[in-house]
């Protein structure tokens, strides 16, 4: 009797192990890797985009904006997330996936999303206050800085953020962050200085 019971227990253990491994095998393909949230050095295209935005603002007699370490990190996180997990058709480019240490959002400006987009700097960094984003997408991964800026300048809502028009006319941008990777470029603006400090760009 003891041998029979031992055999049944062993068989049940083997079956449980088998089904556990089978379940892991089935589920594992849908487990997504977490988006990289590290801060890297800005690349040449990002530096050029910053310079072109500041030159554009200067022509409008607007002040230059310091490059924020925190907002640049947010921008880099977002372009990686957008490239790895593109938003569904019903969601805009300000959307964030479920694959990172932030609150996911399907951005629909008419109903859902602005608050969860604005809060991303405080979710990911020590930055205090909201962040406001312009996003750019293209099929050409070798796009130039001027391509992104031209797209934003031709779009009244995005252009208004860059040069403080309309609802943004009283905003005083004290921080900016930029990223350009893969098919996307994004730029973030904030009204507060960055407690984490600014990034010094080469002359």
Short mmCIF file of C-alpha atoms in Angstrom, two decimals:
data_model
loop_
_atom_site.label_atom_id
_atom_site.label_comp_id
_atom_site.label_asym_id
_atom_site.label_seq_id
_atom_site.Cartn_x
_atom_site.Cartn_y
_atom_site.Cartn_z
CA UNK A 1 0.00 0.00 0.00
CA UNK A 2 2.79 2.42 0.87
CA UNK A 3 4.56 1.73 -2.42
CA UNK A 4 1.31 2.32 -4.33
CA UNK A 5 0.66 5.60 -2.51
CA UNK A 6 4.25 6.72 -3.13
CA UNK A 7 3.88 5.90 -6.82
CA UNK A 8 0.64 7.93 -7.07
CA UNK A 9 2.18 10.90 -5.20
CA UNK A 10 5.20 10.81 -7.52
CA UNK A 11 2.96 10.61 -10.57
CA UNK A 12 0.88 13.57 -9.37
CA UNK A 13 4.04 15.59 -8.76
CA UNK A 14 5.30 14.84 -12.27
CA UNK A 15 1.93 15.81 -13.75
CA UNK A 16 1.81 19.07 -11.79
CA UNK A 17 5.35 19.93 -12.93
CA UNK A 18 4.44 19.10 -16.53
CA UNK A 19 1.33 21.30 -16.51
CA UNK A 20 3.22 24.12 -14.83
CA UNK A 21 5.91 24.03 -17.50
CA UNK A 22 3.23 23.83 -20.20
CA UNK A 23 1.46 26.87 -18.77
CA UNK A 24 4.72 28.84 -18.67
CA UNK A 25 5.45 27.84 -22.25
CA UNK A 26 2.03 29.03 -23.42
CA UNK A 27 2.04 32.27 -21.44
CA UNK A 28 5.66 33.30 -21.96
CA UNK A 29 5.24 34.62 -25.53
CA UNK A 30 2.77 37.25 -24.31
CA UNK A 31 4.97 38.45 -21.45
CA UNK A 32 6.54 41.65 -22.74
CA UNK A 33 9.93 42.96 -21.73
CA UNK A 34 9.92 46.12 -19.64
CA UNK A 35 10.92 49.31 -21.45
CA UNK A 36 14.41 50.59 -20.70
CA UNK A 37 14.15 53.64 -18.41
CA UNK A 38 17.83 54.57 -18.23
CA UNK A 39 19.11 58.01 -19.25
CA UNK A 40 21.69 58.01 -22.04
CA UNK A 41 23.70 60.85 -23.54
CA UNK A 42 21.84 62.88 -26.16
CA UNK A 43 22.67 61.95 -29.75
CA UNK A 44 23.59 64.40 -32.51
CA UNK A 45 20.08 64.44 -33.99
CA UNK A 46 18.55 65.33 -30.62
CA UNK A 47 21.08 68.10 -30.03
CA UNK A 48 20.36 69.48 -33.48
CA UNK A 49 16.61 69.33 -32.83
CA UNK A 50 17.09 71.28 -29.61
CA UNK A 51 19.19 73.92 -31.38
CA UNK A 52 16.65 74.31 -34.16
CA UNK A 53 13.79 74.68 -31.67
CA UNK A 54 15.73 77.32 -29.75
CA UNK A 55 16.60 79.16 -32.97
CA UNK A 56 12.92 79.14 -33.94
CA UNK A 57 11.95 80.50 -30.52
CA UNK A 58 14.66 83.16 -30.75
CA UNK A 59 13.15 84.45 -33.99
CA UNK A 60 9.90 84.89 -32.07
CA UNK A 61 11.82 86.78 -29.34
CA UNK A 62 11.34 83.95 -26.87
CA UNK A 63 13.92 82.81 -24.33
CA UNK A 64 16.06 79.72 -24.65
CA UNK A 65 15.01 76.77 -22.46
CA UNK A 66 17.50 74.68 -20.42
CA UNK A 67 17.74 70.99 -21.34
CA UNK A 68 16.27 69.13 -18.39
CA UNK A 69 17.84 65.87 -17.27
CA UNK A 70 14.47 64.62 -16.02
CA UNK A 71 12.40 65.59 -19.05
CA UNK A 72 15.04 64.14 -21.36
CA UNK A 73 14.80 60.86 -19.48
CA UNK A 74 11.00 60.93 -19.87
CA UNK A 75 11.39 61.65 -23.58
CA UNK A 76 13.83 58.75 -24.02
CA UNK A 77 11.55 56.39 -22.11
CA UNK A 78 8.63 57.36 -24.30
CA UNK A 79 10.31 56.93 -27.69
CA UNK A 80 11.55 53.50 -26.61
CA UNK A 81 8.07 52.55 -25.45
CA UNK A 82 6.48 53.88 -28.67
CA UNK A 83 8.95 51.97 -30.85
CA UNK A 84 8.63 48.72 -28.91
CA UNK A 85 4.89 48.88 -28.29
CA UNK A 86 3.21 51.18 -30.86
CA UNK A 87 -0.19 52.48 -29.71
CA UNK A 88 -3.36 50.86 -30.98
CA UNK A 89 -5.18 52.72 -33.77
CA UNK A 90 -7.67 54.21 -31.32
CA UNK A 91 -4.85 55.60 -29.16
CA UNK A 92 -2.74 58.66 -29.95
CA UNK A 93 1.05 59.02 -29.83
CA UNK A 94 0.87 60.37 -26.28
CA UNK A 95 -0.14 56.88 -25.17
CA UNK A 96 2.04 54.71 -22.91
CA UNK A 97 2.02 50.92 -22.82
CA UNK A 98 1.71 48.64 -19.79
CA UNK A 99 5.37 47.69 -20.07
CA UNK A 100 7.05 50.14 -17.74
CA UNK A 101 7.04 51.66 -14.23
CA UNK A 102 4.30 54.15 -15.08
CA UNK A 103 0.52 54.29 -15.32
CA UNK A 104 -0.46 53.05 -18.81
CA UNK A 105 -2.68 55.28 -20.89
CA UNK A 106 -4.52 55.07 -24.20
CA UNK A 107 -4.45 58.74 -25.10
CA UNK A 108 -7.70 60.10 -26.43
CA UNK A 109 -7.71 63.88 -26.04
CA UNK A 110 -11.49 64.02 -26.26
CA UNK A 111 -12.09 61.64 -23.35
CA UNK A 112 -9.05 60.14 -21.72
CA UNK A 113 -5.36 60.66 -21.33
CA UNK A 114 -4.20 64.26 -20.82
CA UNK A 115 -3.82 63.99 -17.05
CA UNK A 116 -1.96 60.68 -17.34
CA UNK A 117 0.31 62.13 -20.02
CA UNK A 118 1.05 65.31 -18.05
CA UNK A 119 1.95 63.28 -14.95
CA UNK A 120 4.67 61.16 -16.57
CA UNK A 121 7.62 63.36 -15.44
CA UNK A 122 6.60 63.01 -11.78
CA UNK A 123 5.99 59.27 -12.26
CA UNK A 124 9.44 58.62 -13.68
CA UNK A 125 11.66 61.30 -12.14
CA UNK A 126 11.98 63.84 -9.32
CA UNK A 127 10.53 66.53 -11.56
CA UNK A 128 7.74 68.48 -9.88
CA UNK A 129 4.88 69.62 -12.07
CA UNK A 130 3.31 68.67 -15.34
CA UNK A 131 5.05 67.93 -18.61
CA UNK A 132 3.61 68.68 -22.06
CA UNK A 133 4.62 66.67 -25.11
CA UNK A 134 4.88 67.05 -28.87
CA UNK A 135 5.24 63.75 -30.73
CA UNK A 136 6.41 62.94 -34.26
CA UNK A 137 6.26 59.67 -36.22
CA UNK A 138 7.58 58.68 -39.64
CA UNK A 139 8.28 55.49 -41.56
CA UNK A 140 11.82 56.78 -42.21
CA UNK A 141 14.05 55.90 -39.26
CA UNK A 142 16.81 58.15 -40.66
CA UNK A 143 14.63 61.27 -40.42
CA UNK A 144 16.34 64.58 -39.72
CA UNK A 145 15.77 67.02 -36.87
CA UNK A 146 14.23 69.51 -39.30
CA UNK A 147 11.67 66.91 -40.39
CA UNK A 148 10.25 66.68 -36.88
CA UNK A 149 10.31 70.44 -36.34
CA UNK A 150 8.68 71.11 -39.71
CA UNK A 151 5.85 68.72 -38.83
CA UNK A 152 5.28 70.48 -35.50
CA UNK A 153 5.44 73.95 -37.06
CA UNK A 154 2.80 72.96 -39.63
CA UNK A 155 0.44 71.78 -36.87
CA UNK A 156 -1.15 74.74 -35.01
CA UNK A 157 -1.59 72.89 -31.68
CA UNK A 158 2.02 71.65 -31.65
CA UNK A 159 3.41 74.93 -32.93
CA UNK A 160 1.56 76.77 -30.16
CA UNK A 161 3.35 74.72 -27.50
CA UNK A 162 6.78 75.45 -28.97
CA UNK A 163 6.35 79.22 -29.31
CA UNK A 164 3.77 79.89 -26.59
CA UNK A 165 0.69 80.79 -28.56
CA UNK A 166 -3.00 80.45 -27.69
CA UNK A 167 -3.58 78.57 -24.46
CA UNK A 168 0.20 78.46 -23.93
CA UNK A 169 0.84 82.21 -24.25
CA UNK A 170 1.27 82.70 -20.49
CA UNK A 171 3.39 79.59 -19.98
CA UNK A 172 7.03 80.15 -19.13
CA UNK A 173 8.97 77.07 -20.16
CA UNK A 174 11.85 76.44 -17.76
CA UNK A 175 12.67 72.89 -18.80
CA UNK A 176 12.76 70.92 -22.04
CA UNK A 177 13.58 67.30 -22.84
CA UNK A 178 14.07 65.67 -26.25
CA UNK A 179 14.53 62.22 -27.73
CA UNK A 180 14.70 60.81 -31.26
CA UNK A 181 14.96 57.06 -31.81
CA UNK A 182 13.59 54.67 -34.41
CA UNK A 183 10.43 56.06 -35.99
CA UNK A 184 9.71 58.68 -33.33
CA UNK A 185 10.82 62.02 -31.95
CA UNK A 186 9.30 63.68 -28.90
CA UNK A 187 9.88 66.92 -27.04
CA UNK A 188 8.66 67.70 -23.53
CA UNK A 189 8.12 71.13 -22.00
CA UNK A 190 7.75 72.02 -18.31
CA UNK A 191 7.05 75.21 -16.38
CA UNK A 192 9.25 74.28 -13.41
CA UNK A 193 13.00 74.08 -13.13
CA UNK A 194 14.43 70.58 -12.89
CA UNK A 195 15.63 69.68 -9.37
CA UNK A 196 17.80 66.97 -10.95
CA UNK A 197 19.68 69.60 -12.94
CA UNK A 198 20.21 70.41 -16.59
CA UNK A 199 22.27 68.84 -19.37
CA UNK A 200 25.18 70.87 -20.74
CA UNK A 201 25.40 70.53 -24.50
CA UNK A 202 28.62 70.89 -26.50
CA UNK A 203 29.25 74.29 -28.05
#
